[in-house]
Short mmCIF file of C-alpha atoms in Angstrom, two decimals:
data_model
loop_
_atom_site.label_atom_id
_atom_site.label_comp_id
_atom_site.label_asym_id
_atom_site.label_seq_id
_atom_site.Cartn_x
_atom_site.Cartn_y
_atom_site.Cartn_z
CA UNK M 102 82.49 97.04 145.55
CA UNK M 103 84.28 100.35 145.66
CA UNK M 104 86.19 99.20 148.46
CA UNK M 105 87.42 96.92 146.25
CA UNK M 106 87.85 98.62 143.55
CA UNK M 107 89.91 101.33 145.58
CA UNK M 108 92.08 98.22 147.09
CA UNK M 109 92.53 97.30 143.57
CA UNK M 110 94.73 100.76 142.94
CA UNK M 111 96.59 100.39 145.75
CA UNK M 112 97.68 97.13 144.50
CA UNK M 113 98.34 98.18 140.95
CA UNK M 114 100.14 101.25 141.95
CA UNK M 115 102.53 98.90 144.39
CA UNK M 116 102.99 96.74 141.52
CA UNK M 117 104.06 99.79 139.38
CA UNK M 118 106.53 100.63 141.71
CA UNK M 119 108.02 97.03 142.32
CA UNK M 120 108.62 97.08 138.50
CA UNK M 121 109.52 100.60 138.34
CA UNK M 122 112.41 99.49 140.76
CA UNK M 123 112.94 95.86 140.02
CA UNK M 124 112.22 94.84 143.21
CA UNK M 125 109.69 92.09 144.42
CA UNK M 126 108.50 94.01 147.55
CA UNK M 127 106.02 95.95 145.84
CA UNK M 128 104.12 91.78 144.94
CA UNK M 129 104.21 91.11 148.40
CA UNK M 130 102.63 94.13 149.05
CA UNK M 131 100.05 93.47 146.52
CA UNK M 132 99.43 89.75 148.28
CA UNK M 133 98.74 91.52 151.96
CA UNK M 134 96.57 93.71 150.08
CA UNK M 135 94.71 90.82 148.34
CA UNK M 136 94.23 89.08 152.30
CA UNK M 137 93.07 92.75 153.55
CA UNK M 138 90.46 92.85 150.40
CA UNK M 139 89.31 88.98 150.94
CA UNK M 140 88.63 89.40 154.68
CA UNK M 141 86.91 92.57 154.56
CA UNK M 142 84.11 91.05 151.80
CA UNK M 143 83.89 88.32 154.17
CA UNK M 144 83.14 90.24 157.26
CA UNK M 145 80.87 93.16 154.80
CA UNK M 146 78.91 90.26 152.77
CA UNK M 147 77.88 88.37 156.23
CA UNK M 148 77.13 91.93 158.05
CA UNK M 149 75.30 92.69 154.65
CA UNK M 150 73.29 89.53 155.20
CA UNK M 151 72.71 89.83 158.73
CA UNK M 152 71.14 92.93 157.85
CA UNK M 153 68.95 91.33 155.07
CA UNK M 154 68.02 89.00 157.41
CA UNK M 155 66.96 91.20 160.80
CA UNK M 156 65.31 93.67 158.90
CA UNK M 157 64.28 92.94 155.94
CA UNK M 158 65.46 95.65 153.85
CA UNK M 159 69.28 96.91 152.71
CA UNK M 160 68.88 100.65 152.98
CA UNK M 161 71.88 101.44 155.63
CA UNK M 162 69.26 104.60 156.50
CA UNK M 163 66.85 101.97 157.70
CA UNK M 164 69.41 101.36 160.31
CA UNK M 165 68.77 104.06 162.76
CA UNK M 166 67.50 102.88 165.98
CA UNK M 167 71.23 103.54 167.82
CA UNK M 168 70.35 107.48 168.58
CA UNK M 169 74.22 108.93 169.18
CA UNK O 401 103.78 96.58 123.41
CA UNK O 402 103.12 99.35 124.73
CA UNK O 403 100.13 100.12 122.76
CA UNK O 404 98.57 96.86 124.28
CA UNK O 405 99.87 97.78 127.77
CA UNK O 406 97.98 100.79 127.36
CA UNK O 407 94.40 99.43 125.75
CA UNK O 408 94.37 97.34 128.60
CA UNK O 409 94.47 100.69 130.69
CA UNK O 410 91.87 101.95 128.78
CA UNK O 411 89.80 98.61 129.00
CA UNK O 412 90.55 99.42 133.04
CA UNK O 413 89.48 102.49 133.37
CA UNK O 414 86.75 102.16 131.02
CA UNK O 415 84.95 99.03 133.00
CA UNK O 416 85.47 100.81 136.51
CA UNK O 417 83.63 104.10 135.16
CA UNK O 418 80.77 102.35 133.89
CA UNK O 419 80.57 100.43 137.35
CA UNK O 420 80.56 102.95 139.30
CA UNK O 421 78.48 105.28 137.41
CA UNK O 422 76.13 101.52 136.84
CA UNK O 423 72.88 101.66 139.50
CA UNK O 424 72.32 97.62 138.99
CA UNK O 425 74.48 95.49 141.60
CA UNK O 426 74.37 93.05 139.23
CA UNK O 427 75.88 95.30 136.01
CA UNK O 428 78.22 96.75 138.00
CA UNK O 429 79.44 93.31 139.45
CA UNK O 430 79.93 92.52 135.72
CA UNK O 431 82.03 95.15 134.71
CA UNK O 432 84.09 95.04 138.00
CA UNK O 433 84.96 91.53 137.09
CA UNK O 434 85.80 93.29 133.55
CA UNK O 435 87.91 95.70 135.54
CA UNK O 436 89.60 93.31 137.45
CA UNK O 437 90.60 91.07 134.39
CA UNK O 438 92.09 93.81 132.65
CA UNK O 439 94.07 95.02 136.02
CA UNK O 440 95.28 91.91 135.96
CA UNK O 441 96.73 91.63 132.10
CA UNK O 442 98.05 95.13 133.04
CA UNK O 443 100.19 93.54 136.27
CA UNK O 444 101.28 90.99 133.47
CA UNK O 445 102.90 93.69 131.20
CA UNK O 446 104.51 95.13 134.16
CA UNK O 447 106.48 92.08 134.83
CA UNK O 448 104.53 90.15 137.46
CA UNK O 449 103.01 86.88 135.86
CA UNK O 450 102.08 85.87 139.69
CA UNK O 451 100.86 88.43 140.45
CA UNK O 452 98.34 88.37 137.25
CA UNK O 453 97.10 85.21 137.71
CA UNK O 454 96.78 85.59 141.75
CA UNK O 455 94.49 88.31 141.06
CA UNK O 456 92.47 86.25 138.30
CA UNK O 457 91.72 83.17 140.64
CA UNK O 458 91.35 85.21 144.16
CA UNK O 459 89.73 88.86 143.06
CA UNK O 460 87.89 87.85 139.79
CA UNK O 461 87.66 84.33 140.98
CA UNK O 462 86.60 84.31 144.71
CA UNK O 463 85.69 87.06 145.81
CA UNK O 464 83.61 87.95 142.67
CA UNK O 465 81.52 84.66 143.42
CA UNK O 466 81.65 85.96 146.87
CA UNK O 467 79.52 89.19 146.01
CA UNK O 468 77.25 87.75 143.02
CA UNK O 469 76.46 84.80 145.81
CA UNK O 470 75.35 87.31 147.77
CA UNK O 471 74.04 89.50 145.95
CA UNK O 472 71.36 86.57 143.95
CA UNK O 473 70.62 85.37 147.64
CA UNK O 474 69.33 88.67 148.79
CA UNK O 475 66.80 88.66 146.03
CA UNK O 476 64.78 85.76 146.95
CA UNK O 477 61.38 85.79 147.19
CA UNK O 478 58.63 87.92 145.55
CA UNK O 479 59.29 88.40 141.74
CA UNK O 480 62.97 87.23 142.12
CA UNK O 481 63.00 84.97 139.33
CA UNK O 482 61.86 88.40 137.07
CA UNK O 483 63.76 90.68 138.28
CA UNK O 484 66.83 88.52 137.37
CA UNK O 485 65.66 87.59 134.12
CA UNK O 486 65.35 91.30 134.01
CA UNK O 487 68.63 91.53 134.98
CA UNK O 488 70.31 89.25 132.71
CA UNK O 489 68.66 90.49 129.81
CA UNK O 490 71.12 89.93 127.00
CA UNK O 491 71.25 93.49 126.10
CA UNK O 492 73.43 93.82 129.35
CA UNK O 493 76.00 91.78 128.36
CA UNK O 494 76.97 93.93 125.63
CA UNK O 495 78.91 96.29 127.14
CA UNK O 496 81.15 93.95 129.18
CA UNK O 497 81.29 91.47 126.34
CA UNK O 498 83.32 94.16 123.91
CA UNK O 499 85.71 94.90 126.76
CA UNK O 500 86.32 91.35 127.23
CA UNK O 501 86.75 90.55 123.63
CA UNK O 502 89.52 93.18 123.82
CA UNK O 503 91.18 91.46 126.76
CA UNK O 504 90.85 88.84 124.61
CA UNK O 505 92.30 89.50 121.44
CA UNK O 506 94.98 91.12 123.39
CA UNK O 507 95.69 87.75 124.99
CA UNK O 508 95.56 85.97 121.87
CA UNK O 509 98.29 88.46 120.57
CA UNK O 510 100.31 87.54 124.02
CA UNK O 511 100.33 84.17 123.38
CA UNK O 512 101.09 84.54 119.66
CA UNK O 513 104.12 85.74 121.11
CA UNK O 514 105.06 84.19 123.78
CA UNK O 515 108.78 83.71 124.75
CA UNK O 516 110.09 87.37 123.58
CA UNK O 517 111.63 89.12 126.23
CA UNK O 518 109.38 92.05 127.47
CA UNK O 519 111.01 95.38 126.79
CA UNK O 520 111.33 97.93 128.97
CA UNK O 521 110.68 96.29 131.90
CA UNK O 522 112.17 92.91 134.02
CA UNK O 523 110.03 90.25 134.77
CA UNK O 524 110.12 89.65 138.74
CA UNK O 525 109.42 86.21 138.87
CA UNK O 526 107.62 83.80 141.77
CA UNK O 527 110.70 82.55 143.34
CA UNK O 528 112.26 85.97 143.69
CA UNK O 529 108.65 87.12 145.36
CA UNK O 530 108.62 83.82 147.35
CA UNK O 531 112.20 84.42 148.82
CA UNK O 532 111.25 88.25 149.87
CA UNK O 533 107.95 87.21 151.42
CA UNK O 534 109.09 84.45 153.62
CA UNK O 535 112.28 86.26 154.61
CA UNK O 536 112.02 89.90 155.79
CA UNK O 537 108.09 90.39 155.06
CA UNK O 538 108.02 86.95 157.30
CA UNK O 539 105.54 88.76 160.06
CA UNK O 540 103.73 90.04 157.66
CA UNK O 541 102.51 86.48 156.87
CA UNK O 542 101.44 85.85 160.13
CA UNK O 543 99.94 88.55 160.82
CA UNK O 544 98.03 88.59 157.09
CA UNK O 545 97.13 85.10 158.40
CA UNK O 546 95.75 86.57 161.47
CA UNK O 547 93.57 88.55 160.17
CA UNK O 548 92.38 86.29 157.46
CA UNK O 549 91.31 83.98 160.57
CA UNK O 550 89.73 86.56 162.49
CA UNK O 551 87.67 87.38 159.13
CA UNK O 552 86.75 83.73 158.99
CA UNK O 553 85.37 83.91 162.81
CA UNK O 554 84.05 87.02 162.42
CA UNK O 555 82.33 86.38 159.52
CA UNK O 556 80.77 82.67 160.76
CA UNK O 557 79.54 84.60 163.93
CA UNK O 558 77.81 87.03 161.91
CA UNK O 559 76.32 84.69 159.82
CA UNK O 560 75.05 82.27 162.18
CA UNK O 561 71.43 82.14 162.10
CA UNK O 562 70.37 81.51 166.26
CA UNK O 563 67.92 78.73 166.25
CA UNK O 564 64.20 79.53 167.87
CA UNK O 565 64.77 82.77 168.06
CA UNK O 566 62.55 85.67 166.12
CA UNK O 567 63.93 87.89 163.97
CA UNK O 568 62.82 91.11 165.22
CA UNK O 569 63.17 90.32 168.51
CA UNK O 570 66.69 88.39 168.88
CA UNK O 571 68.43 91.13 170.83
CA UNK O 572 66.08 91.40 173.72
CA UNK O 573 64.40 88.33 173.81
CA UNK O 574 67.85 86.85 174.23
CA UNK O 575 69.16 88.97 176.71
CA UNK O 576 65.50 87.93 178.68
CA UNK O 577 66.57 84.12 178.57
CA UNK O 578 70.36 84.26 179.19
CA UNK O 579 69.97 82.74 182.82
CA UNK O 580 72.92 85.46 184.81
CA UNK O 581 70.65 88.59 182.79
CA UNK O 582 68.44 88.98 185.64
CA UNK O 583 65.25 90.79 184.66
CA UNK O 584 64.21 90.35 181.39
CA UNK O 585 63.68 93.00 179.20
CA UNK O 586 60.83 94.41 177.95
CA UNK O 587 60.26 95.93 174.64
CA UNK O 588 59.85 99.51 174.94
CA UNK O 589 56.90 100.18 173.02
CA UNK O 590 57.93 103.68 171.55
CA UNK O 591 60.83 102.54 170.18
CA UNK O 592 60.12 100.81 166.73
CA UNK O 593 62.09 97.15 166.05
CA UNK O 594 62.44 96.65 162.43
CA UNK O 595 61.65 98.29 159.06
CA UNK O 596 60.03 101.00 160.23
#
């Protein structure tokens, strides 16, 4: 949700500066920013529900069984 | 004008604080959809009417339903139907409600006038956007495209539940039956599989 939220800025400030400028560049930016958001909840919600699913719980501390 | 231009700031800022600082999924998913509605009248004061309602339909549209989807799925099971109810309370909806109702009213206002020019800045319209991404940011496209598809196989393999398999112990009781994996595996009994 952050991630989103920080994606979100991104956009708004390339939207500031297409207007700023009067130049469309700064939407189309905003658009590959939009695909960039949309496929990263896709791939986070299912890895979020794989999770649920394998073990039961959503604590990402849970997930420690990979020593480094 | 501007004074609108910058309640809907306010309304912004306001919604993304209290989600962030909000420790309920389901609160904060409300006032991020708050937060997204007013980013969106803001990209409609600064000219880009696409852009506005693009990020309505997909952000506050899609992938909103996306995460509350999720988020109501993972709850199943013991005391769910409370916990929502708990959830969903109606004192809850207070907070988003007033920062909607000022989106509102400063729709309302929009429409009440409609048709006069915005000042200060030029409206970029569709076309103009259209023209610039399908001529130089034409790559960009594809490979926006690309990774939307990758996202959709990515996201099918992870969410493919393997038939006959047990939870706990899909990884090595799958590499046991894959016919080239040679010895099957066992279990090491110090390590713990699961919530530990």
């Amino acid at each position: 949700m952050s991630i989103e939220v920080m994606l979100n800025a991104a956009g708004l400030a390339f939207i500031v500066a297409g207007a700023r400028w009067g130049q469309a560049d700064g939407q189309v930016m905003f658009f590959f920013i939009l695909a960039v958001a949309a496929s990263e909840v896709a791939v986070g919600l299912a890895l979020v529900l794989r999770m649920h699913r394998q073990y039961e719980t959503l604590d990402a501390d849970a997930l420690s069984e990979m020593k480094g | 004008m501007l004074t609108s231009f910058y309640i809907a700031g306010a309304v912004a800022v306001a919604a993304t604080l209290l989600m962030v600082m909000s420790p309920n999924a389901v609160h904060a998913l409300l006032y991020l959809i708050v937060s997204l509605l007013a980013v969106a009248l803001l990209f409609y004061f600064l000219g880009a009417p696409f852009v506005a309602a693009l990020e309505v339909i997909v952000y506050a549209g899609a992938i909103m339903v996306l995460f509350i989807f999720v988020v109501m799925m993972l709850n199943l099971g013991r005391q769910a139907t409370e916990r929502e109810r708990h959830w969903l309370r109606p004192s809850v909806w207070i907070g988003p409600s007033i920062l909607a109702a000022i989106l509102v009213g400063e729709v309302v206002y929009l429409l009440g006038r409609a048709g006069l020019p915005t000042p200060g800045v030029e409206q970029i319209d569709p076309k103009a956007v259209g023209k610039v991404l399908f001529g130089p940011y034409l790559i960009g496209v594809e490979l926006a495209s690309f990774l939307l598809m990758g996202a959709l196989v990515g996201a099918y393999h992870l969410g493919w539940r393997r038939p006959k398999l047990e939870m706990h112990d899909d990884v090595y009781s799958r590499a046991a039956r894959t016919p080239s994996g040679g010895a099957p595996l066992h279990r090491r009994a110090d390590r713990p599989v699961g919530p530990a």
